[in-house]
Coordinates of C-alpha atoms in Angstrom, one line a residue:
Chain W
X1 CA 123.2 109.3 113.7
X2 CA 122.3 112.7 112.3
X3 CA 124.0 111.9 109.0
X4 CA 122.0 108.7 108.7
X5 CA 118.8 110.5 109.4
X6 CA 119.7 113.1 106.7
X7 CA 120.5 110.3 104.2
X8 CA 117.2 108.7 104.9
X9 CA 115.3 112.0 104.4
X10 CA 117.2 112.6 101.2
X11 CA 116.2 109.1 99.9
X12 CA 112.6 109.7 100.7
X13 CA 112.6 113.1 99.1
X14 CA 114.2 111.9 96.0
X15 CA 111.7 109.0 95.8
X16 CA 108.8 111.5 96.1
X17 CA 110.4 113.7 93.5
X18 CA 110.9 110.9 90.9
X19 CA 107.2 110.1 91.1
X20 CA 106.0 113.6 90.6
X21 CA 108.6 115.2 88.4
X22 CA 109.4 112.4 85.9
X23 CA 108.5 113.3 82.4
X24 CA 107.0 110.0 81.3
X25 CA 104.7 108.2 83.7
X26 CA 102.0 105.7 83.2
X27 CA 99.2 104.8 85.7
X28 CA 97.7 101.3 85.6
X29 CA 94.7 100.3 87.8
X30 CA 92.4 97.4 87.9
X31 CA 91.9 93.6 88.0
X32 CA 93.9 91.6 90.6
X33 CA 94.0 88.7 88.2
X34 CA 95.9 90.8 85.6
X35 CA 98.0 92.4 88.3
X36 CA 100.9 89.9 88.3
X37 CA 101.1 90.1 84.5
X38 CA 101.1 93.9 84.5
X39 CA 103.7 94.0 87.3
X40 CA 106.1 91.6 85.7
X41 CA 105.9 93.4 82.3
X42 CA 106.2 96.8 83.8
X43 CA 109.4 95.8 85.7
X44 CA 111.0 94.7 82.4
X45 CA 109.7 97.7 80.5
X46 CA 111.1 100.1 83.1
X47 CA 114.5 98.4 82.8
X48 CA 114.5 99.0 79.0
X49 CA 113.0 102.5 79.2
X50 CA 114.4 104.0 82.4
X51 CA 112.9 107.4 81.7
X52 CA 109.3 106.1 81.9
X53 CA 107.9 105.2 85.3
X54 CA 104.9 103.0 85.7
X55 CA 102.7 102.9 88.8
X56 CA 100.3 99.9 89.2
X57 CA 97.5 99.2 91.7
X58 CA 94.9 96.5 91.9
X59 CA 91.4 97.0 93.2
X60 CA 89.3 95.0 90.8
X61 CA 88.2 95.1 87.2
X62 CA 85.2 97.3 88.0
X63 CA 87.3 99.9 89.8
X64 CA 89.9 100.0 87.0
X65 CA 87.3 100.7 84.4
X66 CA 85.7 103.3 86.5
X67 CA 89.0 105.0 87.0
X68 CA 89.5 105.0 83.2
X69 CA 86.1 106.6 82.8
X70 CA 86.9 109.2 85.4
X71 CA 90.2 109.9 83.8
X72 CA 92.3 109.0 86.9
X73 CA 94.3 106.2 85.1
X74 CA 95.9 105.7 81.7
X75 CA 95.3 102.0 81.5
X76 CA 92.7 99.8 83.1
X77 CA 93.4 96.1 83.7
X78 CA 90.3 93.9 83.5
X79 CA 89.6 90.2 83.7
X80 CA 86.3 90.7 81.8
X81 CA 85.1 92.7 78.9
X82 CA 83.7 96.2 79.5
X83 CA 79.9 96.2 80.3
X84 CA 77.3 98.1 78.2
X85 CA 76.5 100.3 81.2
X86 CA 80.2 101.3 81.5
X87 CA 80.6 102.0 77.7
X88 CA 77.5 104.3 77.8
X89 CA 78.8 106.1 80.9
X90 CA 82.3 106.5 79.2
X91 CA 80.8 107.9 76.0
X92 CA 78.6 110.3 77.9
X93 CA 81.8 111.7 79.5
X94 CA 83.5 112.0 76.1
X95 CA 85.8 109.0 76.6
X96 CA 86.4 106.1 74.4
X97 CA 87.9 103.0 76.1
X98 CA 89.9 100.9 73.6
X99 CA 90.3 97.2 74.5
X100 CA 93.5 95.2 74.1
X101 CA 93.4 91.5 74.8
X102 CA 96.8 90.8 76.5
X103 CA 96.5 87.2 77.6
X104 CA 94.2 84.2 77.9
X105 CA 93.2 82.4 81.1
X106 CA 91.1 79.4 81.5
X107 CA 89.1 78.6 84.6
X108 CA 89.3 74.9 85.5
X109 CA 87.1 73.0 87.9
X110 CA 89.2 71.2 90.5
X111 CA 88.6 68.4 93.1
X112 CA 90.5 66.5 95.8
X113 CA 93.0 64.0 94.3
X114 CA 91.1 61.1 95.9
X115 CA 87.9 61.9 94.0
X116 CA 87.2 59.5 91.2
X117 CA 85.2 62.0 89.1
X118 CA 87.4 63.2 86.2
X119 CA 84.9 64.6 83.8
X120 CA 81.8 66.9 84.2
X121 CA 79.6 68.5 81.6
X122 CA 78.7 72.1 81.8
X123 CA 75.1 71.1 82.8
X124 CA 76.4 69.0 85.7
X125 CA 78.6 71.9 86.9
X126 CA 75.6 74.2 86.7
X127 CA 73.5 71.8 88.7
X128 CA 76.2 71.5 91.3
X129 CA 76.8 75.2 91.6
X130 CA 73.1 76.1 91.8
X131 CA 72.5 73.4 94.5
X132 CA 70.3 71.1 92.5
X133 CA 72.8 68.2 92.7
X134 CA 74.1 67.7 96.2
X135 CA 75.7 64.2 96.1
X136 CA 78.7 63.0 94.1
X137 CA 76.9 59.8 93.1
X138 CA 74.6 61.8 90.9
X139 CA 77.5 62.9 88.7
X140 CA 79.3 59.5 88.6
X141 CA 81.2 59.6 91.9
X142 CA 80.9 58.0 95.3
X143 CA 78.0 58.4 97.7
X144 CA 79.3 61.6 99.4
X145 CA 77.9 65.1 99.9
X146 CA 79.3 67.7 97.5
X147 CA 81.0 70.7 99.2
X148 CA 80.8 73.6 96.8
X149 CA 83.6 76.1 96.9
X150 CA 83.3 79.3 95.0
X151 CA 85.0 82.7 94.7
X152 CA 83.2 85.6 96.4
X153 CA 80.6 87.2 94.2
X154 CA 82.7 90.3 93.6
X155 CA 85.6 88.7 91.9
X156 CA 86.1 88.8 88.2
X157 CA 86.7 85.1 88.2
X158 CA 83.3 84.5 89.7
X159 CA 81.7 86.8 87.1
X160 CA 83.2 84.7 84.3
X161 CA 82.1 81.5 86.0
X162 CA 78.6 82.9 86.5
X163 CA 78.4 83.8 82.9
X164 CA 79.9 80.7 81.3
X165 CA 78.7 78.0 83.8
X166 CA 75.7 79.3 85.7
X167 CA 74.5 81.2 82.6
X168 CA 73.2 84.0 84.8
X169 CA 71.6 81.8 87.5
X170 CA 72.5 82.6 91.1
X171 CA 75.1 80.5 92.9
X172 CA 73.7 78.3 95.7
X173 CA 73.6 80.1 99.0
X174 CA 75.3 77.1 100.7
X175 CA 78.4 77.5 98.5
X176 CA 81.5 78.4 100.6
X177 CA 82.9 81.6 99.3
X178 CA 86.7 82.1 99.4
X179 CA 88.3 85.4 99.0
X180 CA 91.2 84.4 96.7
X181 CA 92.3 81.8 94.2
X182 CA 94.9 80.7 96.7
X183 CA 92.3 80.0 99.4
X184 CA 90.2 77.9 97.0
X185 CA 93.3 75.8 96.1
X186 CA 94.1 75.3 99.8
X187 CA 90.5 74.3 100.7
X188 CA 90.1 71.9 97.9
X189 CA 93.5 70.3 98.6
X190 CA 92.4 69.7 102.2
X191 CA 88.8 68.5 101.6
X192 CA 88.0 65.2 99.8
X193 CA 84.3 66.3 99.3
X194 CA 85.1 69.6 97.7
X195 CA 84.8 71.1 94.2
X196 CA 86.2 74.5 93.3
X197 CA 87.4 76.4 90.3
X198 CA 90.8 78.1 89.7
X199 CA 92.6 80.2 87.1
X200 CA 95.1 78.0 85.3
X201 CA 98.0 79.9 87.0
X202 CA 97.1 78.5 90.4
X203 CA 97.1 74.8 89.7
X204 CA 99.4 72.5 91.8
X205 CA 99.9 68.9 92.5
X206 CA 97.7 68.7 95.6
X207 CA 94.5 69.2 93.5
X208 CA 93.0 67.3 90.6
X209 CA 91.8 69.0 87.5
X210 CA 88.4 67.9 86.1
X211 CA 87.7 67.9 82.4
X212 CA 84.8 69.9 81.1
X213 CA 82.7 68.2 78.4
X214 CA 85.7 65.9 77.9
X215 CA 88.2 68.6 77.3
X216 CA 91.1 69.4 79.7
X217 CA 91.8 73.0 80.4
X218 CA 95.3 73.8 79.0
X219 CA 96.9 76.7 77.3
X220 CA 96.3 74.9 73.9
X221 CA 92.6 74.2 74.4
X222 CA 92.1 77.7 75.8
X223 CA 93.7 79.1 72.6
X224 CA 91.8 77.0 70.1
X225 CA 88.5 77.7 71.8
X226 CA 87.7 74.0 72.6
X227 CA 87.8 74.5 76.4
X228 CA 84.4 76.2 77.2
X229 CA 85.5 78.2 80.3
X230 CA 88.2 80.4 78.9
X231 CA 88.5 84.2 79.0
X232 CA 90.6 86.9 77.7
X233 CA 92.4 89.3 80.0
X234 CA 92.3 92.9 78.9
X235 CA 94.0 96.3 79.2
X236 CA 91.8 99.2 78.3
X237 CA 93.3 102.5 77.2
X238 CA 91.6 105.9 77.1
X239 CA 91.2 106.4 73.3
X240 CA 93.7 105.0 70.9
X241 CA 97.0 104.9 72.8
X242 CA 99.6 107.5 72.1
X243 CA 103.1 108.2 73.3
X244 CA 104.4 106.3 76.3
X245 CA 101.1 104.3 76.7
X246 CA 101.4 103.2 73.0
X247 CA 105.0 102.2 73.7
X248 CA 103.9 100.1 76.7
X249 CA 101.0 98.4 74.9
X250 CA 103.3 97.5 72.0
X251 CA 105.7 96.0 74.5
X252 CA 103.0 94.0 76.2
X253 CA 101.8 92.6 72.8
X254 CA 105.4 91.9 71.6
X255 CA 105.8 88.1 71.2
X256 CA 109.4 88.0 72.5
X257 CA 108.9 90.6 75.3
X258 CA 105.5 91.0 77.0
X259 CA 104.0 87.7 75.8
X260 CA 107.0 85.7 76.9
X261 CA 106.5 87.2 80.4
X262 CA 102.8 86.3 80.3
X263 CA 103.8 82.7 79.9
X264 CA 106.3 83.0 82.8
X265 CA 103.6 84.3 85.1
X266 CA 101.5 81.2 84.3
X267 CA 98.9 82.6 81.9
X268 CA 98.3 81.8 78.3
X269 CA 100.1 84.1 75.8
X270 CA 98.2 85.3 72.7
X271 CA 100.5 83.5 70.3
Chain D
X1 CA 110.9 130.8 131.2
X2 CA 107.3 130.5 132.3
X3 CA 106.0 130.6 135.8
X4 CA 105.0 127.4 137.4
X5 CA 101.3 128.2 137.0
X6 CA 101.7 129.1 133.4
X7 CA 103.4 125.8 132.7
X8 CA 100.7 123.9 134.4
X9 CA 98.1 125.6 132.2
X10 CA 100.1 124.9 129.1
X11 CA 100.3 121.2 129.9
X12 CA 96.6 121.1 130.6
X13 CA 95.9 122.8 127.3
X14 CA 98.1 120.3 125.4
X15 CA 96.3 117.4 126.9
X16 CA 92.9 118.9 126.2
X17 CA 93.7 119.5 122.5
X18 CA 95.0 116.0 122.1
X19 CA 91.8 114.6 123.7
X20 CA 89.7 116.9 121.5
X21 CA 91.6 115.8 118.4
X22 CA 91.0 112.1 119.0
X23 CA 87.3 112.8 119.7
X24 CA 86.9 114.8 116.5
X25 CA 88.7 112.1 114.5
X26 CA 86.4 109.4 116.0
X27 CA 83.4 111.6 115.2
X28 CA 84.5 112.0 111.6
X29 CA 85.0 108.3 111.2
X30 CA 81.4 107.7 112.6
X31 CA 80.1 110.4 110.3
X32 CA 81.6 108.9 107.2
X33 CA 80.5 105.4 108.2
X34 CA 76.9 106.7 108.3
X35 CA 77.3 109.0 105.3
X36 CA 78.5 106.1 103.1
X37 CA 76.2 103.5 104.6
X38 CA 72.8 105.2 104.6
X39 CA 72.4 105.8 100.9
X40 CA 71.7 102.0 100.4
X41 CA 68.3 102.6 102.0
X42 CA 67.2 104.6 99.0
X43 CA 67.2 101.4 97.1
X44 CA 66.4 98.8 99.7
X45 CA 63.9 99.1 102.6
X46 CA 65.1 98.7 106.2
X47 CA 63.0 95.5 106.4
X48 CA 64.5 94.0 103.3
X49 CA 68.0 94.9 104.4
X50 CA 67.8 93.4 107.9
X51 CA 65.4 90.5 107.3
X52 CA 66.1 89.6 103.7
X53 CA 67.7 86.1 103.5
X54 CA 69.5 86.6 100.2
X55 CA 72.8 88.3 99.9
X56 CA 73.6 88.5 96.1
X57 CA 75.2 92.0 95.8
X58 CA 76.5 91.6 92.3
X59 CA 73.6 89.7 90.6
X60 CA 71.2 91.4 88.3
X61 CA 69.0 92.5 90.0
X62 CA 71.0 92.5 93.3
X63 CA 69.6 91.4 96.7
X64 CA 70.9 93.0 99.8
X65 CA 69.6 90.9 102.7
X66 CA 72.0 90.7 105.6
X67 CA 70.0 88.4 107.8
X68 CA 72.1 85.3 107.2
X69 CA 75.3 87.3 107.7
X70 CA 73.9 88.8 110.9
X71 CA 72.9 85.3 112.2
X72 CA 76.4 84.1 111.3
X73 CA 78.1 86.8 113.3
X74 CA 75.7 86.3 116.3
X75 CA 76.1 82.5 116.3
X76 CA 79.9 82.7 116.1
X77 CA 80.1 85.3 118.8
X78 CA 77.8 83.5 121.2
X79 CA 79.5 80.1 120.8
X80 CA 83.0 81.5 121.1
X81 CA 81.9 83.4 124.3
X82 CA 80.5 80.1 125.7
X83 CA 83.9 78.6 125.3
X84 CA 86.1 81.6 126.2
X85 CA 84.3 83.1 129.2
X86 CA 84.4 80.1 131.6
X87 CA 87.9 79.2 130.5
X88 CA 89.2 82.8 130.7
X89 CA 87.6 83.6 134.1
X90 CA 88.7 80.3 135.6
X91 CA 92.2 80.8 134.4
X92 CA 92.1 84.2 135.9
X93 CA 90.9 82.9 139.3
X94 CA 93.6 80.3 139.3
X95 CA 96.3 82.8 138.5
X96 CA 95.2 85.4 141.0
X97 CA 94.1 83.3 143.9
X98 CA 95.4 79.7 143.8
X99 CA 98.7 79.6 141.9
X100 CA 101.9 80.3 143.7
X101 CA 104.0 83.3 142.7
X102 CA 106.4 81.1 140.7
X103 CA 103.8 79.5 138.4
X104 CA 102.0 82.9 138.1
X105 CA 105.2 84.5 137.0
X106 CA 105.5 82.0 134.1
X107 CA 101.9 81.5 133.1
X108 CA 100.7 85.1 133.1
X109 CA 103.2 86.4 130.6
X110 CA 102.5 83.3 128.4
X111 CA 98.8 84.0 128.4
X112 CA 99.5 87.7 127.6
X113 CA 101.8 86.6 124.8
X114 CA 98.9 84.6 123.3
X115 CA 97.0 87.8 122.9
X116 CA 99.8 89.1 120.6
X117 CA 99.4 86.3 118.1
X118 CA 98.4 87.8 114.8
X119 CA 94.9 86.8 113.7
X120 CA 96.1 85.6 110.3
X121 CA 98.3 83.1 112.0
X122 CA 95.3 81.8 114.1
X123 CA 93.2 81.7 110.9
X124 CA 95.8 79.8 109.0
X125 CA 96.1 77.3 111.9
X126 CA 92.3 76.8 111.9
X127 CA 92.3 76.3 108.1
X128 CA 95.2 73.9 107.8
X129 CA 95.2 72.0 111.1
X130 CA 91.8 72.3 112.9
X131 CA 89.6 72.0 109.8
X132 CA 90.9 68.7 108.5
X133 CA 90.9 67.3 112.1
X134 CA 87.3 68.3 112.7
X135 CA 86.3 66.9 109.3
X136 CA 87.9 63.5 110.0
X137 CA 86.9 63.3 113.6
X138 CA 83.3 64.2 113.3
X139 CA 82.9 62.9 109.8
X140 CA 81.7 66.3 108.4
X141 CA 81.4 67.4 104.8
X142 CA 83.6 70.5 105.7
X143 CA 85.8 71.5 108.6
X144 CA 85.3 75.2 107.8
X145 CA 82.2 76.0 109.9
X146 CA 80.7 77.8 112.9
X147 CA 82.4 75.5 115.3
X148 CA 85.9 75.9 113.9
X149 CA 85.5 79.7 113.7
X150 CA 84.2 79.9 117.3
X151 CA 87.1 77.8 118.6
X152 CA 89.6 80.1 116.9
X153 CA 87.8 83.2 118.1
X154 CA 87.7 81.8 121.7
X155 CA 91.4 81.2 121.4
X156 CA 91.8 84.8 120.6
X157 CA 89.6 86.3 123.3
X158 CA 90.7 84.1 126.2
X159 CA 93.9 86.1 126.8
X160 CA 91.9 89.3 126.8
X161 CA 89.3 88.0 129.2
X162 CA 91.9 86.3 131.4
X163 CA 94.3 89.1 131.7
X164 CA 91.7 91.8 132.5
X165 CA 89.8 89.6 134.9
X166 CA 93.0 88.6 136.7
X167 CA 93.8 92.3 137.2
X168 CA 90.3 92.8 138.7
X169 CA 90.5 89.8 140.9
X170 CA 94.0 90.5 142.1
X171 CA 93.1 94.0 143.1
X172 CA 90.3 92.9 145.5
X173 CA 91.3 94.3 148.9
X174 CA 92.9 91.9 151.3
X175 CA 90.7 93.0 154.2
X176 CA 87.7 91.4 152.4
X177 CA 89.4 88.1 152.1
X178 CA 90.8 88.2 155.6
X179 CA 87.4 89.0 157.0
X180 CA 85.8 86.1 155.1
X181 CA 88.5 83.7 156.1
X182 CA 88.3 85.0 159.7
X183 CA 84.6 84.1 159.8
X184 CA 85.6 80.5 159.1
X185 CA 84.9 80.4 155.4
X186 CA 87.0 78.0 153.3
X187 CA 89.3 79.3 150.5
X188 CA 86.8 78.1 147.9
X189 CA 83.8 79.8 149.6
X190 CA 85.8 83.0 149.9
X191 CA 86.6 83.0 146.2
X192 CA 83.0 82.2 145.1
X193 CA 81.1 84.4 147.6
X194 CA 83.5 87.3 148.2
X195 CA 86.2 87.7 145.7
X196 CA 84.1 87.1 142.5
X197 CA 81.3 89.4 143.5
X198 CA 83.8 92.1 144.5
X199 CA 85.5 92.0 141.1
X200 CA 82.4 91.6 139.0
X201 CA 82.7 95.0 137.4
X202 CA 86.2 94.2 136.1
X203 CA 85.2 90.7 135.0
X204 CA 82.2 92.0 133.1
X205 CA 84.3 94.5 131.3
X206 CA 86.7 91.7 130.4
X207 CA 83.9 89.6 129.0
X208 CA 82.4 92.3 126.9
X209 CA 85.9 93.3 125.6
X210 CA 86.5 89.7 124.7
X211 CA 83.1 89.5 122.9
X212 CA 83.7 92.7 121.0
X213 CA 86.9 91.3 119.8
X214 CA 85.1 88.2 118.6
X215 CA 82.3 90.0 116.8
X216 CA 84.6 92.4 115.0
X217 CA 87.4 90.0 114.2
X218 CA 87.7 89.7 110.5
X219 CA 90.7 87.6 109.4
X220 CA 89.8 84.5 111.3
X221 CA 86.2 84.4 110.2
X222 CA 87.2 85.1 106.6
X223 CA 89.5 82.1 106.7
X224 CA 87.7 79.5 108.7
X225 CA 84.0 80.2 108.9
X226 CA 83.4 78.8 105.4
X227 CA 81.8 81.8 103.8
X228 CA 78.4 80.5 102.9
X229 CA 75.7 83.2 103.0
X230 CA 73.0 80.9 104.3
X231 CA 71.3 80.5 107.7
X232 CA 73.0 77.5 109.3
X233 CA 71.1 74.5 110.6
X234 CA 73.8 73.3 112.9
X235 CA 77.1 74.5 114.4
X236 CA 78.8 72.4 111.8
X237 CA 77.4 74.4 108.9
X238 CA 79.5 77.1 107.2
X239 CA 78.5 80.7 107.8
X240 CA 79.6 84.1 106.5
X241 CA 79.8 86.6 109.4
X242 CA 79.5 90.3 108.6
X243 CA 83.2 91.3 108.9
X244 CA 84.1 88.5 106.5
X245 CA 81.6 89.8 103.9
X246 CA 83.1 93.3 104.1
X247 CA 86.7 92.1 103.9
X248 CA 86.0 89.7 101.0
X249 CA 84.0 92.2 98.9
X250 CA 85.2 95.7 99.6
X251 CA 88.2 95.5 97.3
X252 CA 86.1 94.8 94.2
X253 CA 83.0 96.9 95.0
X254 CA 83.1 99.9 92.7
X255 CA 83.4 103.2 94.5
X256 CA 79.9 104.6 95.6
X257 CA 78.0 101.8 93.9
X258 CA 75.0 100.2 95.7
X259 CA 77.2 97.3 96.7
X260 CA 79.7 99.7 98.2
X261 CA 77.0 101.5 100.2
X262 CA 75.6 98.2 101.4
X263 CA 79.0 97.1 102.7
X264 CA 79.3 100.4 104.7
X265 CA 75.8 99.8 106.0
X266 CA 77.0 96.4 107.3
X267 CA 79.8 98.4 109.0
X268 CA 77.2 100.6 110.6
X269 CA 75.4 97.5 112.0
X270 CA 78.7 96.2 113.4
X271 CA 79.4 99.6 114.9
X272 CA 76.0 99.8 116.6
X273 CA 76.5 96.3 117.9
X274 CA 79.9 97.0 119.5
X275 CA 78.5 100.3 120.9
X276 CA 75.6 98.4 122.5
X277 CA 78.0 95.9 124.0
X278 CA 80.2 98.6 125.5
X279 CA 77.2 100.4 126.9
X280 CA 76.0 97.2 128.6
X281 CA 79.5 96.7 130.0
X282 CA 79.6 100.3 131.3
X283 CA 76.2 99.9 132.9
X284 CA 77.3 96.7 134.7
X285 CA 80.6 98.2 135.8
X286 CA 78.8 101.2 137.3
X287 CA 76.1 99.1 139.0
X288 CA 78.6 96.8 140.7
X289 CA 81.2 99.4 141.3
X290 CA 83.4 98.7 144.3
X291 CA 83.7 101.9 146.2
X292 CA 85.4 100.8 149.3
X293 CA 86.4 97.8 151.3
X294 CA 83.1 98.1 153.2
X295 CA 80.7 97.7 150.4
X296 CA 79.5 94.3 149.4

């Protein structure tokens, strides 16, 4: 019994030591959308370079960029580009965030499989999400009320949707806000009146993808720019990356290494 | 080693310091809740915060009106109490007064086990089973609404209400019941006129605890209330109770931003509410305190 306890303590102590005493260590914070990509790549990276340890935490794009500005992280994950306000704040503190696009993601509108609507224009989507159109028959469907599903207003996915679809207008107060991509997929799969939107990594066979302006959201259309609701996922570094951070960023951008993992996680690689 | 007296004193001291420790920690939590919540009122007036009907914390410019969230919380709590209180108390009466020892021995542990169900499981059940059922059966546009959330919350608070009420009813002195029955009252009359009034303080504590659980419960309302920040027109409309807003938005609200302070301010409102609930319960418990078998 005592020996077991001692072993346990030794393991804990060595774990604590490795985190603090290792020479090369990289901190990554930020977007929960980028999190799975960063985690997968970091795992492989640490296998190849066992002397560099990486610690990753989520918390949102805004938090990641703020941590970068405060100097508490080496890399900030972000599912949106840095805002003017944030750049000004960073520069006033003598820091220069450098953006690296690491993957693409497209946000596709989804409906219940029984819904006959298969194409919507950006204007129709805007009308639905601002509450001007409340019945499916106004956009070419059956005579049913539309149940609008959205991500909560704090999510990066919502911010991209707000910018590209709502064009700055406020989402209708009757929209049902869900706290995760998974919850949106679940709700739309269960409700034949619903419309929602999802990152491309979350699609499954229980939901139907709707074309936007006649274009289906796929990795190819996201890459060539023909699908209108696509976004880049970013990693921001503090100044031009040096040393271990540069090594990691190069690994992420490497077509056979990081970018291959981007595809495995379900996002769109850069090339 | 120590004299008996000294040991006694040491034990007292140990308990005192533990009690003081927990009070200090609670005080600090309260202090930080207010410390992080109050700065929002530098940007928004009290009136705008409590009576504003628009909750758009991340828009430019943002709106921080919690009235729809507040109404959502209130509605869900009231409706779930309407379902849970009669069911909980009646189950308690049955278990304490009517059921035989064999049935009681089976049912009571089962009810108490229900209280241990994690809220995320209940939320998932509401989302995957109850919501599609409600939607089909009542022909609604969505099954994620006030009614569904109230049902799930009632399901969570019934065990609390039942188990505490049952203890209160069970501990009513036998002399009281014997006296009532001796005067020729029926069993039912005895329960309604003697046993229930005598255990009122315990029952009211049970009800308030059940309601506190419903108003503060986060996971269930996050999953099944629908999350629309509007004032509902019927019980089949989706709402966004206060704890759901905090849970959904806290992770992405930048540290010490207006949004962050506003979420803490919602926490303060919830805290004040639960405090009020408990004070009411305390008051009722004192007013109807059972001091001896003779009082009634």
